[in-house]
CSV table of C-alpha atoms and ligand atoms in Angstrom, one decimal:
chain,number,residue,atom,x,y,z
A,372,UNK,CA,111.6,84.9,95.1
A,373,UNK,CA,113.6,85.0,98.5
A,374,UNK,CA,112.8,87.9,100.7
A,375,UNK,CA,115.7,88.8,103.1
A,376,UNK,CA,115.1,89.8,106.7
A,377,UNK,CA,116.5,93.6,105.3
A,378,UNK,CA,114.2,93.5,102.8
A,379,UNK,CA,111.0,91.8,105.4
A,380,UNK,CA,111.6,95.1,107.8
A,381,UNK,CA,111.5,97.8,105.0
A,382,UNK,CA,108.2,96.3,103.7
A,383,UNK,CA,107.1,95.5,107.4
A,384,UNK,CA,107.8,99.2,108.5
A,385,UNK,CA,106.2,100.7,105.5
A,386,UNK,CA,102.8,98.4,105.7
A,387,UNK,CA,102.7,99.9,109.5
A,388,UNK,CA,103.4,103.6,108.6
A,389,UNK,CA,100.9,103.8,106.4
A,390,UNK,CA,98.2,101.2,107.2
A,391,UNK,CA,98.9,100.3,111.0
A,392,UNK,CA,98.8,96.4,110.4
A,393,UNK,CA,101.3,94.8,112.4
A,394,UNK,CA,103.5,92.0,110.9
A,395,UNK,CA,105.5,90.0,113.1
A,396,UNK,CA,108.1,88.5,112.4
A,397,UNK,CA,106.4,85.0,111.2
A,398,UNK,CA,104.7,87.0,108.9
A,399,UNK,CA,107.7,86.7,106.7
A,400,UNK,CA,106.3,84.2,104.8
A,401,UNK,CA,102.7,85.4,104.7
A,402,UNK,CA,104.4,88.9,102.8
A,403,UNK,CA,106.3,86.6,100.6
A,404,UNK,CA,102.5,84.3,99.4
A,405,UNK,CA,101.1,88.0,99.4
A,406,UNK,CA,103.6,89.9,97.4
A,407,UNK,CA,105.0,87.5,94.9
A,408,UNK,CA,102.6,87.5,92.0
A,409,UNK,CA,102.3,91.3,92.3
A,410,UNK,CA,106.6,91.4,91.7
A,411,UNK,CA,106.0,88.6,89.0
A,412,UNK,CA,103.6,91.1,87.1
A,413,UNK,CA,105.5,94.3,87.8
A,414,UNK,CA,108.9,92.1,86.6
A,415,UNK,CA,110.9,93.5,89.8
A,416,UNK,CA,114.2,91.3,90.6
A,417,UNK,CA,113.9,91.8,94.0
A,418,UNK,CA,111.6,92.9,97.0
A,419,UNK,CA,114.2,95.8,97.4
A,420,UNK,CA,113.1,97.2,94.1
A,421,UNK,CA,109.3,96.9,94.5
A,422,UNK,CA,109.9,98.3,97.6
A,423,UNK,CA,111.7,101.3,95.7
A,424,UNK,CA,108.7,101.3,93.4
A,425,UNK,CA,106.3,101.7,95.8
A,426,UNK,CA,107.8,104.5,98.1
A,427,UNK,CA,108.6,106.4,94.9
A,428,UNK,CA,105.4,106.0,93.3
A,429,UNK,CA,103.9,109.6,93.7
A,430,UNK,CA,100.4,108.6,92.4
A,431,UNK,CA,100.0,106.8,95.4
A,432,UNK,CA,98.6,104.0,93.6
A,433,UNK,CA,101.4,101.4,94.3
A,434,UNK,CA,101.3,101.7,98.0
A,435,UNK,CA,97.0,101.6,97.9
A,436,UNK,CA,97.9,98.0,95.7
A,437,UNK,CA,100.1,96.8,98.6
A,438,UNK,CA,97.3,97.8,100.9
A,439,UNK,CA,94.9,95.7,99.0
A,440,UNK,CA,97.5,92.9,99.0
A,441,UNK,CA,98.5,92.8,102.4
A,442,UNK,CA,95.2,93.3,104.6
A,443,UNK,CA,93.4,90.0,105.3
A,444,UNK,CA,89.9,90.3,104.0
A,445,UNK,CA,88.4,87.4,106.0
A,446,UNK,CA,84.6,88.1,107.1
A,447,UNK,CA,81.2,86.7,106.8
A,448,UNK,CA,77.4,86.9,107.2
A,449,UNK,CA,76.7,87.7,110.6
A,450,UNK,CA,79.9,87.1,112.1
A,451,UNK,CA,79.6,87.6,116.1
A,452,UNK,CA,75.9,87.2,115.9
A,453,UNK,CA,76.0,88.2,119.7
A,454,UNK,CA,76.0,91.6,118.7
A,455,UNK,CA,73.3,91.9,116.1
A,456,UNK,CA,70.8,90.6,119.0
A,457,UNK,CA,72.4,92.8,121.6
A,458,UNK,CA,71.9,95.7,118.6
A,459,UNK,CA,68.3,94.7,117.8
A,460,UNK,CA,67.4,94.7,121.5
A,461,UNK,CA,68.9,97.4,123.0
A,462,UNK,CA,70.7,99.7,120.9
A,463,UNK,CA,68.3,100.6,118.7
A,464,UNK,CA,65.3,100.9,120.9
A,465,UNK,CA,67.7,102.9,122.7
A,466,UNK,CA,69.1,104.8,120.0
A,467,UNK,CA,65.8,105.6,118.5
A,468,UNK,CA,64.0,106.7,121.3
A,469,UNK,CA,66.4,109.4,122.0
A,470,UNK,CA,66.4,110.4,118.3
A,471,UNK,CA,62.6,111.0,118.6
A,472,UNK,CA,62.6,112.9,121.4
A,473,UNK,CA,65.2,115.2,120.4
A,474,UNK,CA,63.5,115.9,117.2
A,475,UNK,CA,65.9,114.3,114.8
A,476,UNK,CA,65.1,111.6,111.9
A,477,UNK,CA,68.7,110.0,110.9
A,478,UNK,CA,70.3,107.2,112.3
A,479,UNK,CA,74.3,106.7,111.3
A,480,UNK,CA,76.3,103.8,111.4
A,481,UNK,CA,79.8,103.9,110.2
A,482,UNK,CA,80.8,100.0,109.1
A,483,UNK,CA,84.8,100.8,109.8
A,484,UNK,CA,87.1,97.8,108.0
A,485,UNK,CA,84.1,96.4,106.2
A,486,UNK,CA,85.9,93.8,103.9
A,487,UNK,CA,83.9,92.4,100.9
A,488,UNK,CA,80.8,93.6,102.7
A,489,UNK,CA,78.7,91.2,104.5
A,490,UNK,CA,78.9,93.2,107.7
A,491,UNK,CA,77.5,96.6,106.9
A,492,UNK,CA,74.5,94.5,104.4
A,493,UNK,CA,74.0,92.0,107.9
A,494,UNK,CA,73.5,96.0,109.3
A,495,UNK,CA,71.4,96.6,106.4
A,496,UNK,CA,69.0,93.8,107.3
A,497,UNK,CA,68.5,93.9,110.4
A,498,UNK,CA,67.9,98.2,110.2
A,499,UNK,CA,65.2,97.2,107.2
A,500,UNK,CA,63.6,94.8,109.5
A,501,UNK,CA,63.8,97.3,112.5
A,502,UNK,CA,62.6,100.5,110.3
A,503,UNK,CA,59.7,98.7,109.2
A,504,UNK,CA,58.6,97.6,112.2
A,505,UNK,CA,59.4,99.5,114.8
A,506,UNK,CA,60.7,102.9,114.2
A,507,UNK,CA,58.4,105.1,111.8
A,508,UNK,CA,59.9,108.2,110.8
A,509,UNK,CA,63.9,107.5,111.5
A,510,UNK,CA,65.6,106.8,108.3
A,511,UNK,CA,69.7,105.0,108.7
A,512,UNK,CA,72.3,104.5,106.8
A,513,UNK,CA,75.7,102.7,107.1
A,514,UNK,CA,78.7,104.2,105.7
A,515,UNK,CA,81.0,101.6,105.0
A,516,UNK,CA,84.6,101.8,104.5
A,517,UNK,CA,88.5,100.0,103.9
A,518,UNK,CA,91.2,100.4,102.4
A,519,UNK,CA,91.3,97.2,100.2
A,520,UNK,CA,89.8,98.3,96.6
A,521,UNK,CA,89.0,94.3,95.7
A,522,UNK,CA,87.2,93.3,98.7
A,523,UNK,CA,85.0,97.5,98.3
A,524,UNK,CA,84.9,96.3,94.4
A,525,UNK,CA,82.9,92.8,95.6
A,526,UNK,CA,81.3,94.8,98.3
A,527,UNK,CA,79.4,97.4,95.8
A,528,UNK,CA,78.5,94.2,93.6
A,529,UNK,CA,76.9,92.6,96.5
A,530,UNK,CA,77.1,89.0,95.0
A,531,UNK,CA,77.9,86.1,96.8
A,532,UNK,CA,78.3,82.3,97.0
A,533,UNK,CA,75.8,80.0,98.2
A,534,UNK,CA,77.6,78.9,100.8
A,535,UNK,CA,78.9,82.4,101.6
A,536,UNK,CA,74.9,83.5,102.4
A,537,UNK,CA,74.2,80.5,104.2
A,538,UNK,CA,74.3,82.2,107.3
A,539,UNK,CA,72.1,84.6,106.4
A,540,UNK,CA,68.7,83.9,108.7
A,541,UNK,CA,66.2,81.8,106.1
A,542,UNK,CA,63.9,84.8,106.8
A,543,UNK,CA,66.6,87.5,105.7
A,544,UNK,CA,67.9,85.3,102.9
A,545,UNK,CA,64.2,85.4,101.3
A,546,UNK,CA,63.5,89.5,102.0
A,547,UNK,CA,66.8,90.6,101.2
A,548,UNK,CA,68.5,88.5,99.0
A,549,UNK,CA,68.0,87.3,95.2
A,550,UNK,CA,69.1,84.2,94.0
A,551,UNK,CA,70.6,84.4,90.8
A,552,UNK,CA,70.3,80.8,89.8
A,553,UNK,CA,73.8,80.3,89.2
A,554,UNK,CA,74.9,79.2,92.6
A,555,UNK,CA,75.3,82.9,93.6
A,556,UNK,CA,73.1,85.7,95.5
A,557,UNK,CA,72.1,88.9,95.1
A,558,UNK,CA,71.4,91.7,97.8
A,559,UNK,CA,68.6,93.4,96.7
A,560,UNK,CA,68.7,96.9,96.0
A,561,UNK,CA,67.0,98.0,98.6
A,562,UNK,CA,70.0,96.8,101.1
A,563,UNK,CA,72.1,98.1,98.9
A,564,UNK,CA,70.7,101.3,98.9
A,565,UNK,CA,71.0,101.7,102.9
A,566,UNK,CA,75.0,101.3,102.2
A,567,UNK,CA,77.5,103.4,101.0
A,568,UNK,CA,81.0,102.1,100.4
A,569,UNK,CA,84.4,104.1,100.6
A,570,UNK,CA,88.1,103.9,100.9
A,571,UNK,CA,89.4,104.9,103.8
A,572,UNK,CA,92.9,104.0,105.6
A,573,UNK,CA,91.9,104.4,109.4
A,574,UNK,CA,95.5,105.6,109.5
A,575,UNK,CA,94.4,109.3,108.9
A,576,UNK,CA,94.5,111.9,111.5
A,577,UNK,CA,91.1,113.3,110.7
A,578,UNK,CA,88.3,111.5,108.9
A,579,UNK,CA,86.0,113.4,106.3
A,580,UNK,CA,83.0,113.0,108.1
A,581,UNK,CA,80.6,116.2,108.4
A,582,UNK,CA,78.4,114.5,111.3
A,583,UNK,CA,78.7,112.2,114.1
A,584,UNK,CA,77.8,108.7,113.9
A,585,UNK,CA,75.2,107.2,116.7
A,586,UNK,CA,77.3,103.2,116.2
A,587,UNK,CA,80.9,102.4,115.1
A,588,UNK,CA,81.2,98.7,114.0
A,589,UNK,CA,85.2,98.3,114.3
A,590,UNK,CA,85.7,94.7,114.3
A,591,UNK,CA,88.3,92.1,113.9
A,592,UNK,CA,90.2,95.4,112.5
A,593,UNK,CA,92.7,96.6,115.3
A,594,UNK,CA,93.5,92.9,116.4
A,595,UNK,CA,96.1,93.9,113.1
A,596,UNK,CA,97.4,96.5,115.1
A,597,UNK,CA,99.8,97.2,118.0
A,598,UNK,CA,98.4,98.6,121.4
A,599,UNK,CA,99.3,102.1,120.7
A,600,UNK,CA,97.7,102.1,116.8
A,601,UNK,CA,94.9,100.8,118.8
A,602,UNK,CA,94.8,103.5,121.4
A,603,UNK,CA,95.2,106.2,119.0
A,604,UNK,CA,92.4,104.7,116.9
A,605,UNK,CA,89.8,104.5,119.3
A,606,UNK,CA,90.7,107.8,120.7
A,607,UNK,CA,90.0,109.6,117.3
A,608,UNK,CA,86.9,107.4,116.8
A,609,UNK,CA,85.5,109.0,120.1
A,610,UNK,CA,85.7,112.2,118.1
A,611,UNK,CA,83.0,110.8,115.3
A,612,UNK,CA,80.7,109.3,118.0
A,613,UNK,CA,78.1,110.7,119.6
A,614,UNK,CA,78.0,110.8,123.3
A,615,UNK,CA,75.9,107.8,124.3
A,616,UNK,CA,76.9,106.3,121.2
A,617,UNK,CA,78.2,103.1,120.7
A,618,UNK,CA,81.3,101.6,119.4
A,619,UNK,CA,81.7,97.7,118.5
A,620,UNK,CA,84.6,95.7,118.7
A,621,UNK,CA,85.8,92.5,117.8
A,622,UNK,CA,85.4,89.5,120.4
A,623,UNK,CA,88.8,88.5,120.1
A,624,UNK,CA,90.2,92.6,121.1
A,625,UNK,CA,90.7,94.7,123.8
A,626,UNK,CA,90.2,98.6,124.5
A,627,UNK,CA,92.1,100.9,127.2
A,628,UNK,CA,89.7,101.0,129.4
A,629,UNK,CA,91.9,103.5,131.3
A,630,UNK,CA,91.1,106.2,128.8
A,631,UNK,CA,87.8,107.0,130.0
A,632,UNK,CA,86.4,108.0,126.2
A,633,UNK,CA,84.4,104.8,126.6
A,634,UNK,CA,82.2,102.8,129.0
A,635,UNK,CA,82.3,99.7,129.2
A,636,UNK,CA,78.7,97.7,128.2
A,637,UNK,CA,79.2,94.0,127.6
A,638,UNK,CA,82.1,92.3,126.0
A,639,UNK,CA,83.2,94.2,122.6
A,640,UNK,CA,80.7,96.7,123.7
A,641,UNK,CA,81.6,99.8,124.7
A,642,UNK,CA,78.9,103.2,125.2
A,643,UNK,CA,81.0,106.5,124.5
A,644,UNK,CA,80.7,108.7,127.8
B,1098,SAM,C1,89.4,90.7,108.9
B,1098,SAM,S1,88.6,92.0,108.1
B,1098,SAM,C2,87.2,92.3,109.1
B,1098,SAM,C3,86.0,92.5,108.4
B,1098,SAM,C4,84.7,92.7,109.2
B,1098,SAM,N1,84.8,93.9,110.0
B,1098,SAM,C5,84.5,91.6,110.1
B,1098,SAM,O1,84.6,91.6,111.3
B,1098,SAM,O2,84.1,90.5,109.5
B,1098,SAM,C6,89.7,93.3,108.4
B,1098,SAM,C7,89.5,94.5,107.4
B,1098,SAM,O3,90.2,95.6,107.9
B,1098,SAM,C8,90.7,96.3,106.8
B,1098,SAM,N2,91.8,97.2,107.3
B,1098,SAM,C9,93.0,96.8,107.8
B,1098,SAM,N3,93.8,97.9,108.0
B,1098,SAM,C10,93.0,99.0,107.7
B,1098,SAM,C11,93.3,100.4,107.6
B,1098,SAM,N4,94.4,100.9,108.1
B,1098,SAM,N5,92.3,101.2,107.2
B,1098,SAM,C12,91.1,100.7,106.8
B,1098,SAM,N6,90.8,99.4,106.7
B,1098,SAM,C13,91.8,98.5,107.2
B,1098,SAM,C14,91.2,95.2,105.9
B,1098,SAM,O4,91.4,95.7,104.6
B,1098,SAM,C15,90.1,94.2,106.1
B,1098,SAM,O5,89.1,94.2,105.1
């Protein structure tokens, strides 16, 4: 179905209202791939009229569909492994040291843009590991959230292709995984437990969080976004972090340094002031 350049900016400035992803304008034919089966089952004649659909559609379930369609859900086992050693030997010795000696048991991690979930369960692992070993008493949990339904739906499942868990370490792969003997794993429950999975569009103003999180994982997220969605996002992220907190990013983004929220650790490391 041909998608006219008319049509391309209605769907292009609707996808950035509400979800803040950025399409330029070679992304024409990306929306087209994305879109087409979804206006083949709807049996629209045009991208004007699923368009219409869609802003019409007071259920809100259309436009959550087109978020599903048009966010790339690309993510794996520890992705950016950098940071899981940078977590295990700093922040969390860190983290739960000043826990302990203010009196308090909880560790929270909020997994922001977690895809199909392998990022928060790589969390999951390595908090297991650290619990057990290191940190008596402090109990964490990850919340988890996006706002593609079919990549939270395979999340919750937690089951994945061989060759999708083949970066798990050999050592995690046999504590924390299950082999289902059909050429697909299992995280084992007690992962699963640590994680709890929502839909969220980072787009709202406010988030429904009661308490502060000690870590944000935000990665390979805003590089979808435009410098200003970026700006705005990290600034209300500051909000949900505590001070001394910290906030990861993806390799391959940036953060206004200028804003003074944040202080720079390492690259895509960044310590809320
Ligand atoms: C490329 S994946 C990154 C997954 C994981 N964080 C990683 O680094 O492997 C980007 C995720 O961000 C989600 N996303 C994009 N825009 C979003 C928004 N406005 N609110 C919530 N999630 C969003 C997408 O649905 C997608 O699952």
């Amino acid at each position: 179905m041909n998608l006219s350049t008319r049509e391309f900016h209605l769907i292009k400035n609707l996808v950035y209202d509400k979800f803040g992803i950025h399409l330029g304008e070679h992304k024409k034919s990306l929306v087209v791939q994305r879109l087409q089966k979804e206006l083949w089952n709807g049996g629209f004649s045009s991208f004007k009229e699923y368009y219409d659909y869609v802003t019409q559609d007071s259920s809100g379930q259309a436009l959550r569909i087109l978020g599903d369609l048009i966010s790339t859900n690309h993510t794996y086992f520890f992705r950016e492994e950098a940071h899981f050693e940078f977590l295990k030997s700093t922040v969390l010795p860190q983290l739960t040291a000043s826990l302990q000696d203010r009196g308090e048991k909880e560790l929270r991690i909020w997994c922001a843009g977690c895809s199909s979930g392998e990022e928060p369960y790589s969390l999951a692992m390595i908090l297991s590991d650290y619990d057990v070993e290191c940190s008596p008493g402090i109990e964490s949990y990850i919340l988890a959230t996006d706002i593609a339904a079919t990549a939270l739906r395979k999340a919750v499942a937690g089951v994945y292709a061989k060759d999708q868990v083949s970066r798990v370490p050999l050592l995690y792969r046999m504590r924390y995984l299950e082999n289902l003997y059909d050429g697909q794993w299992m995280v084992k429950e007690k992962i699963r437990k640590k994680v709890l999975f929502r839909r969220l569009n980072l787009m709202r103003r406010e988030y429904p969080f009661k308490k502060c999180f000690q870590i944000i994982f935000c990665r390979n997220v805003m590089i979808y976004f435009d410098e200003s969605t970026r700006n705005q996002m990290t600034a209300r992220f500051s909000r949900y972090l505590e001070p001394g907190g910290y906030l990861f990013i993806g390799h391959s983004e940036t953060l206004d340094r200028s804003s003074g929220l944040y202080q720079f650790i390492q690259p895509a490391v960044y310590q809320r002031e």
